[in-house]
XYZ file of C-alpha atoms in Angstrom:
400
model
C 82.399 84.479 98.042
C 85.058 81.845 99.174
C 84.288 81.308 102.628
C 86.874 79.139 105.151
C 85.097 78.404 108.431
C 87.294 77.715 111.616
C 85.546 75.338 113.956
C 86.256 73.542 117.247
C 88.182 70.078 116.913
C 86.042 66.995 116.351
C 87.883 65.307 119.054
C 86.298 67.645 121.647
C 82.932 66.736 123.692
C 80.957 69.381 122.340
C 77.609 69.232 120.559
C 76.120 72.893 119.908
C 79.156 74.440 118.334
C 79.862 71.827 115.757
C 76.105 71.730 115.017
C 76.143 75.435 114.587
C 79.156 75.349 112.233
C 77.658 72.529 110.269
C 74.498 74.965 109.839
C 76.339 78.033 108.671
C 78.843 76.189 106.279
C 75.966 73.998 104.563
C 73.699 76.867 104.486
C 76.182 78.777 102.812
C 77.216 76.205 100.552
C 73.634 75.825 99.476
C 73.494 79.365 98.648
C 76.368 78.764 96.052
C 79.254 79.810 97.672
C 82.649 77.970 97.927
C 83.052 76.764 101.387
C 85.971 74.915 103.350
C 86.170 74.125 106.937
C 89.406 73.820 108.839
C 89.797 72.183 112.418
C 92.656 70.577 114.085
C 92.844 66.801 114.036
C 93.657 64.695 116.564
C 97.386 63.793 116.196
C 98.829 64.019 119.675
C 95.287 63.406 121.104
C 94.979 60.231 119.868
C 98.099 58.840 121.762
C 97.236 56.150 124.479
C 97.699 57.975 127.454
C 95.818 58.563 130.724
C 92.698 60.472 130.350
C 94.023 63.238 132.376
C 96.542 63.973 129.875
C 94.362 64.240 126.863
C 93.578 67.602 127.292
C 96.997 68.838 127.235
C 97.797 66.639 124.210
C 94.853 68.206 122.491
C 96.121 71.777 123.309
C 99.307 70.613 121.103
C 97.183 69.900 118.247
C 95.109 72.984 118.569
C 97.565 75.572 119.283
C 101.038 74.264 117.894
C 100.539 72.070 114.895
C 97.170 73.608 113.644
C 98.532 77.376 113.488
C 101.527 75.628 111.198
C 98.918 74.173 108.932
C 96.903 77.132 108.770
C 99.702 79.454 107.807
C 100.382 76.891 104.821
C 96.681 76.793 103.697
C 96.232 80.454 103.867
C 98.944 80.845 100.997
C 96.779 78.639 98.841
C 93.387 80.433 99.300
C 92.133 83.095 96.729
C 93.000 86.727 97.812
C 89.211 87.431 98.315
C 88.467 84.826 100.761
C 86.804 85.529 104.114
C 87.913 83.606 107.121
C 85.195 83.053 109.792
C 85.321 81.857 113.291
C 82.135 79.819 114.290
C 82.797 80.553 118.074
C 84.680 83.254 119.804
C 86.256 80.594 122.111
C 88.363 80.132 119.042
C 90.266 83.416 119.676
C 93.716 81.875 119.675
C 93.796 81.538 115.925
C 92.392 84.840 115.155
C 95.895 86.567 115.004
C 96.508 83.884 112.042
C 94.143 85.871 109.619
C 93.862 89.124 111.645
C 95.073 90.963 108.581
C 92.813 89.132 106.114
C 88.927 89.627 105.795
C 87.546 87.629 108.826
C 84.570 87.831 111.151
C 84.014 86.190 114.647
C 80.654 84.681 115.617
C 79.931 85.150 119.184
C 77.660 83.067 121.142
C 78.257 83.894 125.028
C 81.211 84.969 127.208
C 80.195 83.091 130.288
C 83.664 81.539 130.700
C 85.101 84.975 130.160
C 82.986 86.489 132.926
C 83.745 83.363 135.088
C 87.418 83.726 134.564
C 87.196 87.473 136.035
C 85.201 86.326 138.962
C 81.832 87.893 137.895
C 79.937 84.641 138.406
C 80.372 83.293 142.027
C 78.773 79.912 141.086
C 81.523 79.066 138.621
C 84.871 79.866 140.175
C 87.728 79.411 137.733
C 91.193 77.939 138.586
C 94.480 79.245 137.777
C 94.952 77.431 134.519
C 91.252 78.282 133.320
C 92.003 82.010 133.932
C 95.227 81.725 132.086
C 93.243 80.002 128.855
C 90.582 82.529 129.136
C 93.104 85.295 128.946
C 94.463 83.556 126.012
C 91.339 83.261 124.039
C 90.551 86.957 124.948
C 93.956 88.074 123.923
C 93.222 86.220 120.412
C 89.672 87.540 119.664
C 90.718 90.966 120.650
C 92.928 91.257 117.264
C 89.605 90.893 115.546
C 87.747 93.602 113.623
C 84.407 91.995 112.705
C 82.091 90.315 115.028
C 78.479 89.019 114.839
C 76.689 88.050 118.073
C 73.719 86.051 118.714
C 71.953 88.287 121.191
C 72.140 91.971 122.413
C 73.289 90.470 125.698
C 76.337 88.778 123.946
C 77.102 92.008 122.024
C 77.283 94.034 125.243
C 79.549 91.571 126.918
C 81.775 91.498 123.706
C 82.175 95.142 123.675
C 83.243 95.004 127.298
C 85.649 92.578 127.074
C 87.161 94.125 123.897
C 87.390 97.516 125.425
C 86.979 99.253 121.963
C 84.240 99.174 119.448
C 85.250 97.063 116.137
C 84.346 98.001 112.748
C 81.687 95.587 112.538
C 79.493 94.397 115.397
C 76.094 93.231 114.368
C 73.430 90.976 115.938
C 71.582 88.278 114.118
C 69.346 85.787 116.110
C 69.663 82.243 115.223
C 67.020 80.280 113.625
C 64.490 77.649 115.050
C 64.825 74.144 113.694
C 61.245 73.403 112.166
C 60.647 70.332 113.906
C 59.694 72.751 116.889
C 56.206 73.614 116.281
C 52.736 73.400 117.531
C 51.409 69.919 118.105
C 48.348 68.335 119.433
C 48.949 68.149 123.138
C 47.141 64.807 123.870
C 48.849 63.182 120.942
C 52.277 64.612 121.782
C 51.980 63.052 125.426
C 51.023 59.740 124.019
C 53.799 59.682 121.570
C 56.161 60.473 124.223
C 54.760 58.187 126.812
C 55.018 55.165 124.586
C 58.871 56.150 123.995
C 59.971 56.638 127.609
C 57.098 54.505 129.359
C 56.237 57.080 131.866
C 52.699 58.041 132.743
C 52.054 61.539 131.105
C 48.528 61.372 130.432
C 47.610 64.193 133.211
C 50.571 66.421 132.081
C 54.148 67.210 133.330
C 56.631 69.927 134.193
C 59.688 69.902 131.891
C 63.286 71.058 131.741
C 65.683 70.559 128.599
C 69.584 71.069 129.216
C 72.645 69.531 130.365
C 74.723 69.484 133.457
C 76.666 72.517 133.021
C 76.329 74.808 136.203
C 74.606 77.664 134.117
C 71.579 75.241 133.278
C 70.695 75.124 136.790
C 69.415 71.399 137.086
C 69.826 71.882 140.956
C 67.594 75.013 140.754
C 64.788 73.115 138.879
C 65.023 70.225 141.518
C 64.953 72.698 144.502
C 62.000 74.447 142.730
C 59.820 71.060 142.189
C 60.099 69.894 145.612
C 59.123 73.439 147.034
C 56.115 73.203 144.477
C 55.052 69.891 145.556
C 54.911 70.894 149.119
C 52.606 73.382 148.594
C 50.297 72.190 145.775
C 47.727 69.371 145.634
C 48.640 68.667 142.249
C 50.719 65.677 141.279
C 52.660 66.188 137.962
C 56.049 64.294 137.079
C 59.067 66.235 136.180
C 60.895 65.280 133.194
C 64.548 66.373 132.798
C 65.567 65.760 129.218
C 69.516 65.768 128.372
C 72.238 64.325 129.601
C 72.278 61.391 132.458
C 72.412 63.195 135.763
C 75.976 64.138 137.377
C 76.916 62.361 140.585
C 76.020 65.619 142.498
C 72.549 65.575 140.948
C 72.068 61.988 141.774
C 72.526 62.797 145.163
C 69.991 65.657 145.352
C 67.573 63.257 143.562
C 67.740 60.572 146.061
C 67.308 63.237 148.842
C 64.351 64.587 147.174
C 61.064 63.879 148.928
C 59.229 63.331 145.485
C 62.253 61.463 143.758
C 59.687 58.991 142.395
C 58.148 61.469 140.215
C 61.589 62.680 138.924
C 62.694 61.376 135.811
C 66.001 61.845 133.968
C 65.480 61.085 130.126
C 68.580 61.084 127.700
C 69.183 60.276 124.057
C 65.950 61.644 122.507
C 65.660 62.971 118.966
C 64.711 66.462 117.988
C 61.195 65.024 117.092
C 60.590 63.452 120.541
C 61.917 66.634 122.218
C 59.449 68.456 120.098
C 56.785 65.934 121.461
C 57.888 67.032 125.096
C 57.744 70.579 124.742
C 54.232 70.571 123.165
C 52.768 68.190 125.754
C 54.199 69.853 128.863
C 52.110 71.852 131.513
C 55.068 74.223 131.976
C 58.618 74.511 130.670
C 61.093 75.251 133.658
C 64.371 77.066 132.591
C 65.590 78.902 135.641
C 69.049 79.555 134.017
C 71.913 81.224 135.700
C 73.494 82.494 132.579
C 72.944 81.865 128.537
C 74.503 83.318 125.322
C 71.096 82.958 124.114
C 68.768 80.407 125.664
C 67.322 78.251 122.906
C 64.989 76.032 124.744
C 63.002 79.006 125.523
C 62.466 79.569 121.981
C 61.775 76.222 120.976
C 59.300 75.763 124.035
C 57.192 78.626 122.856
C 57.424 77.399 119.366
C 55.416 74.267 120.367
C 52.897 76.306 122.491
C 54.248 75.477 125.855
C 54.058 78.116 128.774
C 57.765 79.108 129.821
C 59.014 79.936 133.109
C 62.410 81.272 133.331
C 64.982 83.824 134.991
C 64.308 87.571 134.764
C 67.719 88.572 133.251
C 69.158 88.810 129.803
C 69.148 87.158 127.629
C 66.356 85.061 128.815
C 64.150 88.098 128.590
C 65.411 89.078 125.339
C 64.375 85.673 123.931
C 61.162 85.315 125.755
C 60.035 88.849 125.353
C 56.429 89.305 127.209
C 55.604 85.647 126.714
C 57.481 83.955 129.511
C 56.773 83.946 133.370
C 59.765 85.566 135.082
C 61.233 84.577 138.333
C 64.308 85.883 139.919
C 67.775 84.433 139.435
C 68.727 81.771 141.987
C 71.008 83.183 144.815
C 74.382 81.819 144.860
C 74.269 81.640 148.828
C 72.703 78.167 149.829
C 70.535 79.539 152.551
C 68.937 81.988 150.261
C 67.956 79.240 147.809
C 65.202 77.757 149.918
C 63.304 81.146 149.922
C 64.089 81.200 146.284
C 62.452 77.893 145.391
C 59.466 78.435 147.679
C 58.580 81.680 146.021
C 59.230 80.160 142.565
C 56.831 77.424 143.560
C 54.100 79.901 144.461
C 54.640 81.447 141.012
C 54.421 78.058 139.296
C 51.304 77.231 141.146
C 49.693 80.177 139.894
C 50.939 79.624 136.243
C 49.284 76.047 136.309
C 45.979 77.542 137.941
C 45.705 79.977 135.494
C 42.457 80.118 133.530
C 42.180 78.668 129.940
C 41.812 82.293 128.555
C 45.119 83.310 130.234
C 46.839 80.362 129.135
C 45.915 80.655 125.510
C 46.901 84.473 125.588
C 50.232 83.610 126.750
C 50.541 81.054 124.094
C 49.726 83.434 121.273
C 52.452 85.829 122.928
C 55.051 83.119 122.569
C 53.999 81.933 119.049
C 54.438 85.557 118.053
C 57.654 85.893 119.624
C 59.455 83.199 117.984
C 58.637 84.613 114.609
C 62.008 86.804 115.448
C 64.086 83.594 115.034
C 63.448 82.628 111.373
C 66.484 80.402 109.985
C 66.174 81.223 106.398
C 66.070 85.048 107.316
C 69.089 84.540 109.703
C 71.043 83.189 106.740
C 70.457 85.892 104.452
C 71.317 88.411 107.198
C 74.623 86.670 107.826
C 75.373 86.305 103.964
C 75.020 90.301 103.567
C 77.324 90.791 106.592
C 79.735 88.575 104.895
C 79.547 90.213 101.735
C 79.811 93.819 103.404
C 82.992 92.884 105.002
C 84.524 91.381 101.791
C 83.440 94.851 100.005
C 85.076 96.915 102.774
C 88.354 94.968 102.968
C 90.494 97.865 101.128
C 89.322 100.353 103.783
C 90.220 99.599 107.357
C 88.636 101.902 109.845
C 90.603 102.717 113.058
C 89.077 101.114 116.324
C 87.762 103.600 118.774
C 88.347 103.288 122.395
C 85.085 102.993 124.453
C 85.955 105.780 126.740
C 85.984 108.093 123.714
C 83.387 106.842 121.383
């Protein structure tokens, strides 16, 4: 197959999407396919202007210059090429190849949901709503879609308003670095790296400062747990350096001396962190998939997460589930206290119960096999190319 991958511009501050695009393109190249990667380059964006204007110059590169380049490049591609969008947020480019064989990988619709007022924790301004409308207008021109979870597929169908010709779900594969390791050795390795005493265990969160990762909820939960527990375990928050808002919360926390923000760890040390943790706290507000849940379970770590999809889809029966943190500030204190009680019971569970939960997690993560995921995606690509001569009508959801 001749595969053309559309990816996010390299000048955007993004990590997960470029990593996903690289995994797709390199895996397909390794399986013998011809692979080309297309992405806008920084022409206007690199001009020496104030940072507040950079975003708008980036839009010129993405939505004025790049489409012109794509139209020229398409004429040079073989007629049996498949054009692949590595993220549904690349929707504005979909009309460029809507009449060609194509597929759109869908990760999450959190920004789309926020733009229509479905998520009170993330209000969207006027320009943001218009931008999300442009993205939706673009991907609605698509015909073939592949989602990373059933939750994402349900959101896709809702925002499309019709059933596309292709709408499949393929779970991504785990990085093999995330695996069961000796608990004590993992703690020793991590302790030597970050110079924090972890000998008696610790609580862990992995994620960035994005609102939906709910680092604020983690801090609230930890404080509530400490107030009712006789145990003293430090809290590690691995990911980005804390935002200004999180810094204020940390300074006001009664147990700030035991809360540590840790940045710039390699995957190997994050794996040690999972393997040595007493519990992994992931009270996320929204996800497309929730990779840290699967990573933690693969390392044998007990998981504590939100009782909503897709977190429940990833965790299955292996995780301890708590309600989603309410948006109202007044209600958050009661939520944190209840979550703290549940956490205390998890930490005090018998060795037999802990082993049983660990085994459930290890069984669950067998669903997330990287090699199998690539094989399934490859079959879907091949099927789309095989059906390009026959265009099926899209059916309105109300009549399907």
